[in-house]
Amino acid sequence: MNGNLYGELFQTAVKAAEKAYADYSGFRVGAALLSADGRVFTGCNIENSSYSLTICAERTAVFKAVSEGVREFAAIAVVGSSGGDFSKPCCPCGACLQVLGEFCGGDLPVILADGTYKLSDFMPITFTKENLK
Ligand code: THU
């Protein structure tokens, strides 16, 4: 039942990757973040001539959602490609995992080209607000 939904989310991420501004790496990334209330927030990577200012697709999607008052999420699809073939899995980077971990539990489904993972598959132990106590 989730298969169709996740398939659609994956295709939405592919569409989002078309918007990538990747003039330096040529690697286009798209993310589609499904909120608990059924909305979809897309994101793409946005690079910069000052390279380190680049923002990843996943964080673009999370920041869009949170800035709209949405903080509960049901799944995220992530795609990436340097040539338009999104059939190889694109693993979220550590910074994006950390940001997703701020708002999502380890059970968050992470949909990649080769299947559906859980956030905790990539980041089993995380730094959270609990560590600050
Ligand atoms: N990138 C993402 O958008 N998400 C990730 O999780 C990994 C990397 C982007 C950043 C940069 O624009 C390009 O991919 C190459 O690193």
Tab-separated table of N, CA, C and O and ligand atoms in Angstrom:
chain	number	residue	atom	x	y	z
A	1	MET	N	0.830	-1.201	0.000
A	1	MET	CA	0.000	0.000	0.000
A	1	MET	C	0.869	1.258	0.000
A	1	MET	O	0.616	2.208	-0.732
A	2	ASN	N	1.954	1.198	0.803
A	2	ASN	CA	2.869	2.333	0.790
A	2	ASN	C	3.664	2.393	-0.508
A	2	ASN	O	4.201	3.432	-0.861
A	3	GLY	N	3.746	1.257	-1.203
A	3	GLY	CA	4.567	1.162	-2.409
A	3	GLY	C	4.255	2.248	-3.406
A	3	GLY	O	5.159	2.905	-3.937
A	4	ASN	N	2.977	2.438	-3.684
A	4	ASN	CA	2.561	3.443	-4.655
A	4	ASN	C	2.923	4.843	-4.203
A	4	ASN	O	3.436	5.643	-4.969
A	5	LEU	N	2.630	5.095	-2.923
A	5	LEU	CA	2.910	6.405	-2.335
A	5	LEU	C	4.403	6.701	-2.399
A	5	LEU	O	4.831	7.787	-2.791
A	6	TYR	N	5.198	5.706	-2.046
A	6	TYR	CA	6.640	5.887	-2.051
A	6	TYR	C	7.156	6.039	-3.478
A	6	TYR	O	8.098	6.803	-3.731
A	7	GLY	N	6.536	5.316	-4.407
A	7	GLY	CA	6.908	5.451	-5.824
A	7	GLY	C	6.641	6.862	-6.312
A	7	GLY	O	7.457	7.462	-7.022
A	8	GLU	N	5.504	7.408	-5.907
A	8	GLU	CA	5.152	8.789	-6.295
A	8	GLU	C	6.116	9.784	-5.668
A	8	GLU	O	6.538	10.751	-6.311
A	9	LEU	N	6.464	9.519	-4.407
A	9	LEU	CA	7.397	10.418	-3.712
A	9	LEU	C	8.763	10.396	-4.416
A	9	LEU	O	9.405	11.442	-4.580
A	10	PHE	N	9.160	9.216	-4.837
A	10	PHE	CA	10.427	9.071	-5.564
A	10	PHE	C	10.393	9.902	-6.852
A	10	PHE	O	11.341	10.639	-7.163
A	11	GLN	N	9.288	9.790	-7.592
A	11	GLN	CA	9.170	10.543	-8.852
A	11	GLN	C	9.138	12.051	-8.593
A	11	GLN	O	9.655	12.833	-9.398
A	12	THR	N	8.550	12.449	-7.481
A	12	THR	CA	8.537	13.867	-7.122
A	12	THR	C	9.958	14.346	-6.827
A	12	THR	O	10.336	15.474	-7.185
A	13	ALA	N	10.755	13.485	-6.210
A	13	ALA	CA	12.163	13.832	-5.949
A	13	ALA	C	12.935	13.973	-7.261
A	13	ALA	O	13.766	14.881	-7.412
A	14	VAL	N	12.656	13.101	-8.211
A	14	VAL	CA	13.307	13.200	-9.534
A	14	VAL	C	12.964	14.537	-10.175
A	14	VAL	O	13.833	15.236	-10.718
A	15	LYS	N	11.694	14.917	-10.093
A	15	LYS	CA	11.244	16.213	-10.640
A	15	LYS	C	11.965	17.371	-9.937
A	15	LYS	O	12.371	18.344	-10.581
A	16	ALA	N	12.100	17.247	-8.615
A	16	ALA	CA	12.751	18.304	-7.832
A	16	ALA	C	14.215	18.465	-8.249
A	16	ALA	O	14.760	19.577	-8.232
A	17	ALA	N	14.845	17.357	-8.625
A	17	ALA	CA	16.257	17.405	-9.025
A	17	ALA	C	16.453	18.243	-10.287
A	17	ALA	O	17.543	18.777	-10.520
A	18	GLU	N	15.402	18.370	-11.080
A	18	GLU	CA	15.494	19.210	-12.292
A	18	GLU	C	15.777	20.664	-11.929
A	18	GLU	O	16.327	21.419	-12.719
A	19	LYS	N	15.387	21.039	-10.719
A	19	LYS	CA	15.553	22.434	-10.282
A	19	LYS	C	16.933	22.675	-9.664
A	19	LYS	O	17.269	23.795	-9.295
A	20	ALA	N	17.721	21.608	-9.517
A	20	ALA	CA	19.024	21.738	-8.844
A	20	ALA	C	19.868	22.826	-9.501
A	20	ALA	O	19.879	22.970	-10.736
A	21	TYR	N	20.554	23.567	-8.658
A	21	TYR	CA	21.549	24.519	-9.163
A	21	TYR	C	22.900	23.908	-8.810
A	21	TYR	O	23.377	24.011	-7.673
A	22	ALA	N	23.454	23.175	-9.769
A	22	ALA	CA	24.656	22.374	-9.509
A	22	ALA	C	25.738	22.713	-10.532
A	22	ALA	O	26.304	21.831	-11.175
A	23	ASP	N	26.017	23.997	-10.666
A	23	ASP	CA	26.953	24.463	-11.696
A	23	ASP	C	28.396	24.031	-11.440
A	23	ASP	O	29.218	24.111	-12.341
A	24	TYR	N	28.714	23.609	-10.224
A	24	TYR	CA	30.102	23.270	-9.900
A	24	TYR	C	30.337	21.771	-9.907
A	24	TYR	O	31.278	21.282	-10.517
A	25	SER	N	29.461	21.014	-9.262
A	25	SER	CA	29.646	19.558	-9.228
A	25	SER	C	28.977	18.876	-10.412
A	25	SER	O	29.371	17.779	-10.814
A	26	GLY	N	27.942	19.473	-10.948
A	26	GLY	CA	27.165	18.814	-11.997
A	26	GLY	C	26.319	17.677	-11.458
A	26	GLY	O	25.695	16.935	-12.215
A	27	PHE	N	26.290	17.528	-10.135
A	27	PHE	CA	25.530	16.437	-9.508
A	27	PHE	C	24.208	17.001	-9.000
A	27	PHE	O	24.177	17.828	-8.084
A	28	ARG	N	23.128	16.550	-9.611
A	28	ARG	CA	21.807	17.090	-9.277
A	28	ARG	C	21.125	16.186	-8.261
A	28	ARG	O	21.041	14.962	-8.461
A	29	VAL	N	20.663	16.790	-7.187
A	29	VAL	CA	19.999	16.024	-6.129
A	29	VAL	C	18.584	16.569	-5.937
A	29	VAL	O	18.361	17.782	-6.001
A	30	GLY	N	17.654	15.661	-5.721
A	30	GLY	CA	16.273	16.057	-5.437
A	30	GLY	C	15.776	15.314	-4.209
A	30	GLY	O	16.150	14.166	-3.953
A	31	ALA	N	14.959	15.991	-3.431
A	31	ALA	CA	14.355	15.367	-2.247
A	31	ALA	C	12.866	15.684	-2.235
A	31	ALA	O	12.444	16.764	-2.671
A	32	ALA	N	12.089	14.736	-1.757
A	32	ALA	CA	10.651	14.956	-1.562
A	32	ALA	C	10.311	14.463	-0.165
A	32	ALA	O	10.461	13.271	0.148
A	33	LEU	N	9.909	15.411	0.681
A	33	LEU	CA	9.668	15.141	2.095
A	33	LEU	C	8.163	15.147	2.341
A	33	LEU	O	7.499	16.163	2.126
A	34	LEU	N	7.657	14.004	2.761
A	34	LEU	CA	6.214	13.857	3.030
A	34	LEU	C	5.950	14.198	4.488
A	34	LEU	O	6.557	13.610	5.398
A	35	SER	N	5.055	15.154	4.721
A	35	SER	CA	4.732	15.512	6.103
A	35	SER	C	3.642	14.590	6.636
A	35	SER	O	2.944	13.913	5.866
A	36	ALA	N	3.510	14.579	7.953
A	36	ALA	CA	2.530	13.691	8.588
A	36	ALA	C	1.110	14.028	8.131
A	36	ALA	O	0.241	13.145	8.090
A	37	ASP	N	0.883	15.291	7.757
A	37	ASP	CA	-0.455	15.681	7.306
A	37	ASP	C	-0.624	15.549	5.786
A	37	ASP	O	-1.580	16.069	5.215
A	38	GLY	N	0.331	14.874	5.133
A	38	GLY	CA	0.149	14.509	3.732
A	38	GLY	C	0.645	15.510	2.706
A	38	GLY	O	0.445	15.329	1.508
A	39	ARG	N	1.307	16.574	3.179
A	39	ARG	CA	1.859	17.527	2.213
A	39	ARG	C	3.249	17.069	1.788
A	39	ARG	O	3.913	16.311	2.485
A	40	VAL	N	3.685	17.530	0.619
A	40	VAL	CA	5.020	17.166	0.143
A	40	VAL	C	5.849	18.435	-0.038
A	40	VAL	O	5.432	19.370	-0.729
A	41	PHE	N	7.006	18.456	0.599
A	41	PHE	CA	7.945	19.573	0.473
A	41	PHE	C	9.134	19.070	-0.333
A	41	PHE	O	9.772	18.089	0.044
A	42	THR	N	9.407	19.751	-1.437
A	42	THR	CA	10.519	19.325	-2.277
A	42	THR	C	11.754	20.152	-1.971
A	42	THR	O	11.673	21.253	-1.410
A	43	GLY	N	12.901	19.625	-2.370
A	43	GLY	CA	14.146	20.363	-2.227
A	43	GLY	C	15.124	19.931	-3.296
A	43	GLY	O	15.027	18.819	-3.839
A	44	CYS	N	16.048	20.827	-3.616
A	44	CYS	CA	17.140	20.482	-4.537
A	44	CYS	C	18.423	21.058	-3.948
A	44	CYS	O	18.370	21.899	-3.046
A	45	ASN	N	19.564	20.577	-4.449
A	45	ASN	CA	20.820	21.181	-3.996
A	45	ASN	C	21.027	22.517	-4.700
A	45	ASN	O	20.661	22.697	-5.871
A	46	ILE	N	21.546	23.455	-3.938
A	46	ILE	CA	21.782	24.806	-4.448
A	46	ILE	C	23.241	25.153	-4.143
A	46	ILE	O	23.606	25.382	-2.985
A	47	GLU	N	24.058	25.119	-5.191
A	47	GLU	CA	25.496	25.328	-4.989
A	47	GLU	C	25.846	26.814	-5.035
A	47	GLU	O	25.004	27.668	-5.329
A	48	ASN	N	27.096	27.092	-4.684
A	48	ASN	CA	27.541	28.485	-4.617
A	48	ASN	C	29.007	28.555	-5.035
A	48	ASN	O	29.769	27.615	-4.778
A	49	SER	N	29.392	29.674	-5.621
A	49	SER	CA	30.794	29.853	-6.028
A	49	SER	C	31.718	29.790	-4.812
A	49	SER	O	32.888	29.430	-4.935
A	50	SER	N	31.204	30.129	-3.648
A	50	SER	CA	31.923	29.884	-2.405
A	50	SER	C	31.438	28.510	-1.939
A	50	SER	O	30.420	28.377	-1.263
A	51	TYR	N	32.155	27.486	-2.387
A	51	TYR	CA	31.636	26.112	-2.401
A	51	TYR	C	30.943	25.654	-1.120
A	51	TYR	O	29.950	24.971	-1.141
A	52	SER	N	31.547	26.041	0.024
A	52	SER	CA	31.043	25.492	1.289
A	52	SER	C	29.665	26.042	1.650
A	52	SER	O	29.032	25.558	2.590
A	53	LEU	N	29.211	27.026	0.932
A	53	LEU	CA	27.875	27.585	1.201
A	53	LEU	C	26.768	26.788	0.518
A	53	LEU	O	25.585	27.103	0.688
A	54	THR	N	27.158	25.776	-0.218
A	54	THR	CA	26.178	24.900	-0.873
A	54	THR	C	25.223	24.297	0.146
A	54	THR	O	25.634	23.927	1.252
A	55	ILE	N	23.963	24.206	-0.242
A	55	ILE	CA	22.981	23.529	0.615
A	55	ILE	C	22.476	22.288	-0.135
A	55	ILE	O	22.246	22.325	-1.331
A	56	CYS	N	22.333	21.213	0.605
A	56	CYS	CA	21.871	19.947	0.013
A	56	CYS	C	20.354	19.964	-0.191
A	56	CYS	O	19.622	20.720	0.453
A	57	ALA	N	19.911	19.067	-1.039
A	57	ALA	CA	18.483	18.955	-1.373
A	57	ALA	C	17.632	18.624	-0.147
A	57	ALA	O	16.553	19.201	0.054
A	58	GLU	N	18.122	17.699	0.674
A	58	GLU	CA	17.319	17.250	1.819
A	58	GLU	C	17.114	18.390	2.813
A	58	GLU	O	16.036	18.583	3.362
A	59	ARG	N	18.200	19.135	3.071
A	59	ARG	CA	18.061	20.240	4.027
A	59	ARG	C	17.196	21.354	3.450
A	59	ARG	O	16.443	21.995	4.185
A	60	THR	N	17.263	21.570	2.154
A	60	THR	CA	16.359	22.551	1.543
A	60	THR	C	14.915	22.159	1.838
A	60	THR	O	14.089	22.990	2.238
A	61	ALA	N	14.614	20.878	1.665
A	61	ALA	CA	13.234	20.399	1.878
A	61	ALA	C	12.827	20.540	3.347
A	61	ALA	O	11.724	21.029	3.649
A	62	VAL	N	13.718	20.152	4.246
A	62	VAL	CA	13.390	20.243	5.681
A	62	VAL	C	13.182	21.705	6.078
A	62	VAL	O	12.211	22.049	6.770
A	63	PHE	N	14.057	22.579	5.627
A	63	PHE	CA	13.963	23.991	6.035
A	63	PHE	C	12.718	24.651	5.439
A	63	PHE	O	12.090	25.490	6.084
A	64	LYS	N	12.368	24.248	4.218
A	64	LYS	CA	11.129	24.768	3.644
A	64	LYS	C	9.943	24.384	4.527
A	64	LYS	O	9.080	25.199	4.856
A	65	ALA	N	9.894	23.107	4.902
A	65	ALA	CA	8.764	22.600	5.690
A	65	ALA	C	8.709	23.276	7.059
A	65	ALA	O	7.659	23.799	7.471
A	66	VAL	N	9.835	23.294	7.755
A	66	VAL	CA	9.846	23.842	9.119
A	66	VAL	C	9.508	25.335	9.093
A	66	VAL	O	8.783	25.831	9.956
A	67	SER	N	9.975	26.010	8.062
A	67	SER	CA	9.683	27.451	7.965
A	67	SER	C	8.223	27.712	7.638
A	67	SER	O	7.738	28.839	7.774
A	68	GLU	N	7.522	26.656	7.210
A	68	GLU	CA	6.067	26.762	6.981
A	68	GLU	C	5.288	26.224	8.179
A	68	GLU	O	4.072	26.018	8.101
A	69	GLY	N	5.997	25.929	9.259
A	69	GLY	CA	5.327	25.470	10.475
A	69	GLY	C	5.102	23.969	10.552
A	69	GLY	O	4.402	23.487	11.437
A	70	VAL	N	5.718	23.217	9.629
A	70	VAL	CA	5.521	21.760	9.590
A	70	VAL	C	6.762	21.078	10.173
A	70	VAL	O	7.886	21.317	9.706
A	71	ARG	N	6.540	20.233	11.179
A	71	ARG	CA	7.671	19.598	11.862
A	71	ARG	C	7.532	18.097	12.008
A	71	ARG	O	8.384	17.463	12.633
A	72	GLU	N	6.436	17.556	11.500
A	72	GLU	CA	6.244	16.106	11.622
A	72	GLU	C	6.238	15.489	10.241
A	72	GLU	O	5.496	15.928	9.352
A	73	PHE	N	7.042	14.443	10.110
A	73	PHE	CA	7.259	13.889	8.780
A	73	PHE	C	7.026	12.385	8.738
A	73	PHE	O	7.209	11.677	9.729
A	74	ALA	N	6.617	11.915	7.546
A	74	ALA	CA	6.256	10.502	7.380
A	74	ALA	C	7.247	9.744	6.510
A	74	ALA	O	7.361	8.514	6.635
A	75	ALA	N	7.953	10.431	5.629
A	75	ALA	CA	8.917	9.753	4.741
A	75	ALA	C	9.682	10.800	3.947
A	75	ALA	O	9.234	11.945	3.805
A	76	ILE	N	10.842	10.380	3.430
A	76	ILE	CA	11.585	11.249	2.495
A	76	ILE	C	12.139	10.386	1.369
A	76	ILE	O	12.581	9.257	1.602
A	77	ALA	N	12.052	10.914	0.159
A	77	ALA	CA	12.697	10.266	-0.992
A	77	ALA	C	13.854	11.156	-1.429
A	77	ALA	O	13.740	12.384	-1.435
A	78	VAL	N	14.967	10.528	-1.780
A	78	VAL	CA	16.163	11.259	-2.196
A	78	VAL	C	16.725	10.625	-3.467
A	78	VAL	O	16.858	9.390	-3.545
A	79	VAL	N	17.021	11.452	-4.450
A	79	VAL	CA	17.653	10.960	-5.675
A	79	VAL	C	18.836	11.857	-6.008
A	79	VAL	O	18.877	13.026	-5.622
A	80	GLY	N	19.796	11.302	-6.737
A	80	GLY	CA	20.930	12.107	-7.170
A	80	GLY	C	21.558	11.493	-8.403
A	80	GLY	O	21.573	10.267	-8.568
A	81	SER	N	22.057	12.366	-9.300
A	81	SER	CA	22.668	11.868	-10.523
A	81	SER	C	23.497	12.962	-11.165
A	81	SER	O	23.156	14.137	-11.079
A	82	SER	N	24.569	12.555	-11.830
A	82	SER	CA	25.333	13.546	-12.584
A	82	SER	C	24.948	13.524	-14.056
A	82	SER	O	25.369	14.394	-14.808
A	83	GLY	N	24.128	12.552	-14.446
A	83	GLY	CA	23.789	12.492	-15.873
A	83	GLY	C	22.313	12.318	-16.177
A	83	GLY	O	21.946	12.124	-17.323
A	84	GLY	N	21.478	12.360	-15.168
A	84	GLY	CA	20.040	12.225	-15.403
A	84	GLY	C	19.510	10.816	-15.203
A	84	GLY	O	18.318	10.564	-15.341
A	85	ASP	N	20.411	9.890	-14.873
A	85	ASP	CA	19.965	8.524	-14.572
A	85	ASP	C	19.901	8.378	-13.051
A	85	ASP	O	20.928	8.312	-12.382
A	86	PHE	N	18.692	8.309	-12.540
A	86	PHE	CA	18.513	8.290	-11.084
A	86	PHE	C	18.333	6.873	-10.538
A	86	PHE	O	17.753	6.695	-9.473
A	87	SER	N	18.844	5.890	-11.276
A	87	SER	CA	18.622	4.506	-10.853
A	87	SER	C	19.624	4.029	-9.803
A	87	SER	O	19.443	2.981	-9.202
A	88	LYS	N	20.701	4.799	-9.593
A	88	LYS	CA	21.665	4.419	-8.546
A	88	LYS	C	21.310	5.138	-7.261
A	88	LYS	O	20.977	6.330	-7.279
A	89	PRO	N	21.368	4.461	-6.104
A	89	PRO	CA	20.974	5.118	-4.853
A	89	PRO	C	21.882	6.285	-4.485
A	89	PRO	O	23.098	6.225	-4.688
A	90	CYS	N	21.282	7.351	-3.969
A	90	CYS	CA	22.025	8.522	-3.491
A	90	CYS	C	21.774	8.633	-1.993
A	90	CYS	O	20.683	9.007	-1.554
A	91	CYS	N	22.785	8.280	-1.233
A	91	CYS	CA	22.657	8.282	0.227
A	91	CYS	C	22.716	9.715	0.768
A	91	CYS	O	23.570	10.492	0.360
A	92	PRO	N	21.811	10.071	1.668
A	92	PRO	CA	21.885	11.404	2.288
A	92	PRO	C	23.210	11.579	3.030
A	92	PRO	O	23.697	10.642	3.670
A	93	CYS	N	23.781	12.763	2.970
A	93	CYS	CA	25.059	13.019	3.647
A	93	CYS	C	24.835	13.147	5.159
A	93	CYS	O	23.699	13.268	5.640
A	94	GLY	N	25.922	13.132	5.901
A	94	GLY	CA	25.838	13.174	7.359
A	94	GLY	C	25.151	14.417	7.891
A	94	GLY	O	24.390	14.356	8.863
A	95	ALA	N	25.411	15.559	7.252
A	95	ALA	CA	24.779	16.800	7.716
A	95	ALA	C	23.268	16.712	7.557
A	95	ALA	O	22.504	17.139	8.433
A	96	CYS	N	22.828	16.160	6.454
A	96	CYS	CA	21.375	16.040	6.216
A	96	CYS	C	20.746	15.022	7.159
A	96	CYS	O	19.620	15.221	7.640
A	97	LEU	N	21.475	13.943	7.442
A	97	LEU	CA	20.961	12.964	8.406
A	97	LEU	C	20.772	13.624	9.763
A	97	LEU	O	19.766	13.402	10.448
A	98	GLN	N	21.740	14.439	10.153
A	98	GLN	CA	21.655	15.111	11.452
A	98	GLN	C	20.453	16.053	11.496
A	98	GLN	O	19.726	16.104	12.497
A	99	VAL	N	20.225	16.784	10.417
A	99	VAL	CA	19.091	17.720	10.380
A	99	VAL	C	17.768	16.952	10.350
A	99	VAL	O	16.816	17.310	11.055
A	100	LEU	N	17.705	15.887	9.584
A	100	LEU	CA	16.487	15.059	9.585
A	100	LEU	C	16.240	14.501	10.982
A	100	LEU	O	15.108	14.446	11.456
A	101	GLY	N	17.331	14.107	11.667
A	101	GLY	CA	17.221	13.526	13.000
A	101	GLY	C	16.676	14.496	14.037
A	101	GLY	O	16.185	14.080	15.086
A	102	GLU	N	16.762	15.779	13.760
A	102	GLU	CA	16.230	16.780	14.690
A	102	GLU	C	14.702	16.699	14.746
A	102	GLU	O	14.097	16.968	15.783
A	103	PHE	N	14.110	16.325	13.613
A	103	PHE	CA	12.646	16.356	13.512
A	103	PHE	C	12.018	14.981	13.315
A	103	PHE	O	10.798	14.846	13.435
A	104	CYS	N	12.824	13.988	12.989
A	104	CYS	CA	12.273	12.672	12.634
A	104	CYS	C	12.900	11.594	13.496
A	104	CYS	O	14.088	11.651	13.801
A	105	GLY	N	12.118	10.589	13.836
A	105	GLY	CA	12.641	9.443	14.564
A	105	GLY	C	13.418	8.524	13.636
A	105	GLY	O	13.388	8.670	12.406
A	106	GLY	N	14.090	7.572	14.249
A	106	GLY	CA	14.905	6.627	13.485
A	106	GLY	C	14.110	5.759	12.539
A	106	GLY	O	14.665	5.151	11.618
A	107	ASP	N	12.797	5.692	12.749
A	107	ASP	CA	11.959	4.856	11.882
A	107	ASP	C	11.558	5.546	10.587
A	107	ASP	O	10.888	4.946	9.748
A	108	LEU	N	11.924	6.812	10.423
A	108	LEU	CA	11.518	7.528	9.205
A	108	LEU	C	11.918	6.732	7.960
A	108	LEU	O	13.101	6.416	7.779
A	109	PRO	N	10.976	6.398	7.089
A	109	PRO	CA	11.334	5.725	5.844
A	109	PRO	C	12.120	6.663	4.923
A	109	PRO	O	11.718	7.806	4.703
A	110	VAL	N	13.248	6.183	4.442
A	110	VAL	CA	14.094	6.931	3.513
A	110	VAL	C	14.116	6.155	2.199
A	110	VAL	O	14.678	5.055	2.127
A	111	ILE	N	13.466	6.730	1.199
A	111	ILE	CA	13.284	6.022	-0.067
A	111	ILE	C	14.407	6.394	-1.026
A	111	ILE	O	14.570	7.560	-1.391
A	112	LEU	N	15.187	5.401	-1.407
A	112	LEU	CA	16.275	5.599	-2.372
A	112	LEU	C	15.971	4.756	-3.605
A	112	LEU	O	14.987	4.012	-3.642
A	113	ALA	N	16.831	4.860	-4.596
A	113	ALA	CA	16.573	4.170	-5.866
A	113	ALA	C	16.551	2.655	-5.719
A	113	ALA	O	15.913	1.959	-6.515
A	114	ASP	N	17.241	2.133	-4.710
A	114	ASP	CA	17.311	0.674	-4.582
A	114	ASP	C	16.454	0.132	-3.444
A	114	ASP	O	16.583	-1.032	-3.074
A	115	GLY	N	15.598	0.964	-2.896
A	115	GLY	CA	14.703	0.451	-1.856
A	115	GLY	C	14.445	1.456	-0.757
A	115	GLY	O	14.913	2.598	-0.814
A	116	THR	N	13.698	1.008	0.232
A	116	THR	CA	13.331	1.879	1.353
A	116	THR	C	14.124	1.490	2.586
A	116	THR	O	14.115	0.331	3.007
A	117	TYR	N	14.798	2.466	3.138
A	117	TYR	CA	15.594	2.285	4.353
A	117	TYR	C	14.905	3.002	5.504
A	117	TYR	O	13.863	3.626	5.330
A	118	LYS	N	15.532	2.929	6.684
A	118	LYS	CA	15.097	3.732	7.831
A	118	LYS	C	16.211	4.719	8.144
A	118	LYS	O	17.396	4.414	7.922
A	119	LEU	N	15.829	5.857	8.702
A	119	LEU	CA	16.842	6.861	9.056
A	119	LEU	C	17.937	6.237	9.925
A	119	LEU	O	19.123	6.506	9.757
A	120	SER	N	17.512	5.355	10.831
A	120	SER	CA	18.482	4.745	11.751
A	120	SER	C	19.433	3.772	11.048
A	120	SER	O	20.465	3.414	11.614
A	121	ASP	N	19.100	3.335	9.821
A	121	ASP	CA	20.048	2.488	9.077
A	121	ASP	C	21.321	3.265	8.782
A	121	ASP	O	22.412	2.703	8.745
A	122	PHE	N	21.165	4.573	8.528
A	122	PHE	CA	22.319	5.397	8.168
A	122	PHE	C	22.993	5.986	9.408
A	122	PHE	O	24.191	6.251	9.405
A	123	MET	N	22.190	6.229	10.437
A	123	MET	CA	22.702	6.927	11.615
A	123	MET	C	22.097	6.289	12.865
A	123	MET	O	21.126	6.790	13.425
A	124	PRO	N	22.660	5.172	13.297
A	124	PRO	CA	22.062	4.429	14.416
A	124	PRO	C	22.113	5.163	15.751
A	124	PRO	O	21.206	5.048	16.563
A	125	ILE	N	23.173	5.899	15.995
A	125	ILE	CA	23.310	6.647	17.253
A	125	ILE	C	23.492	8.109	16.891
A	125	ILE	O	24.340	8.436	16.049
A	126	THR	N	22.678	8.971	17.509
A	126	THR	CA	22.710	10.367	17.067
A	126	THR	C	22.921	11.336	18.220
A	126	THR	O	22.599	11.032	19.369
A	127	PHE	N	23.425	12.467	17.890
A	127	PHE	CA	23.515	13.578	18.827
A	127	PHE	C	22.170	14.289	18.806
A	127	PHE	O	21.699	14.712	17.749
A	128	THR	N	21.534	14.385	19.971
A	128	THR	CA	20.224	15.026	20.035
A	128	THR	C	20.181	16.031	21.179
A	128	THR	O	21.148	16.168	21.942
A	129	LYS	N	19.021	16.649	21.348
A	129	LYS	CA	18.867	17.621	22.441
A	129	LYS	C	19.041	16.947	23.805
A	129	LYS	O	19.387	17.611	24.766
A	130	GLU	N	18.833	15.639	23.867
A	130	GLU	CA	19.056	14.898	25.123
A	130	GLU	C	20.504	15.038	25.582
A	130	GLU	O	20.793	15.085	26.776
A	131	ASN	N	21.417	15.093	24.618
A	131	ASN	CA	22.836	15.200	24.956
A	131	ASN	C	23.189	16.538	25.583
A	131	ASN	O	24.236	16.692	26.209
A	132	LEU	N	22.324	17.504	25.405
A	132	LEU	CA	22.603	18.859	25.893
A	132	LEU	C	22.183	19.044	27.343
A	132	LEU	O	22.464	20.076	27.950
A	133	LYS	N	21.511	18.003	27.898
A	133	LYS	CA	20.994	18.145	29.275
A	133	LYS	C	22.077	17.878	30.301
A	133	LYS	O	22.975	17.073	30.048
B	1	THU	N1	24.308	16.750	-2.048
B	1	THU	C1	22.992	16.795	-1.667
B	1	THU	O1	22.208	17.632	-2.160
B	1	THU	N2	22.571	15.922	-0.735
B	1	THU	C2	23.348	14.987	-0.135
B	1	THU	O2	22.910	14.311	0.786
B	1	THU	C3	24.720	14.778	-0.610
B	1	THU	C4	25.261	15.818	-1.513
B	1	THU	C5	24.782	17.708	-3.059
B	1	THU	C6	25.707	18.756	-2.518
B	1	THU	C7	26.466	19.158	-3.777
B	1	THU	O3	25.745	20.173	-4.426
B	1	THU	C8	26.463	17.924	-4.626
B	1	THU	O4	25.508	17.045	-4.070
B	1	THU	C9	27.795	17.216	-4.695
B	1	THU	O5	28.292	16.977	-3.435
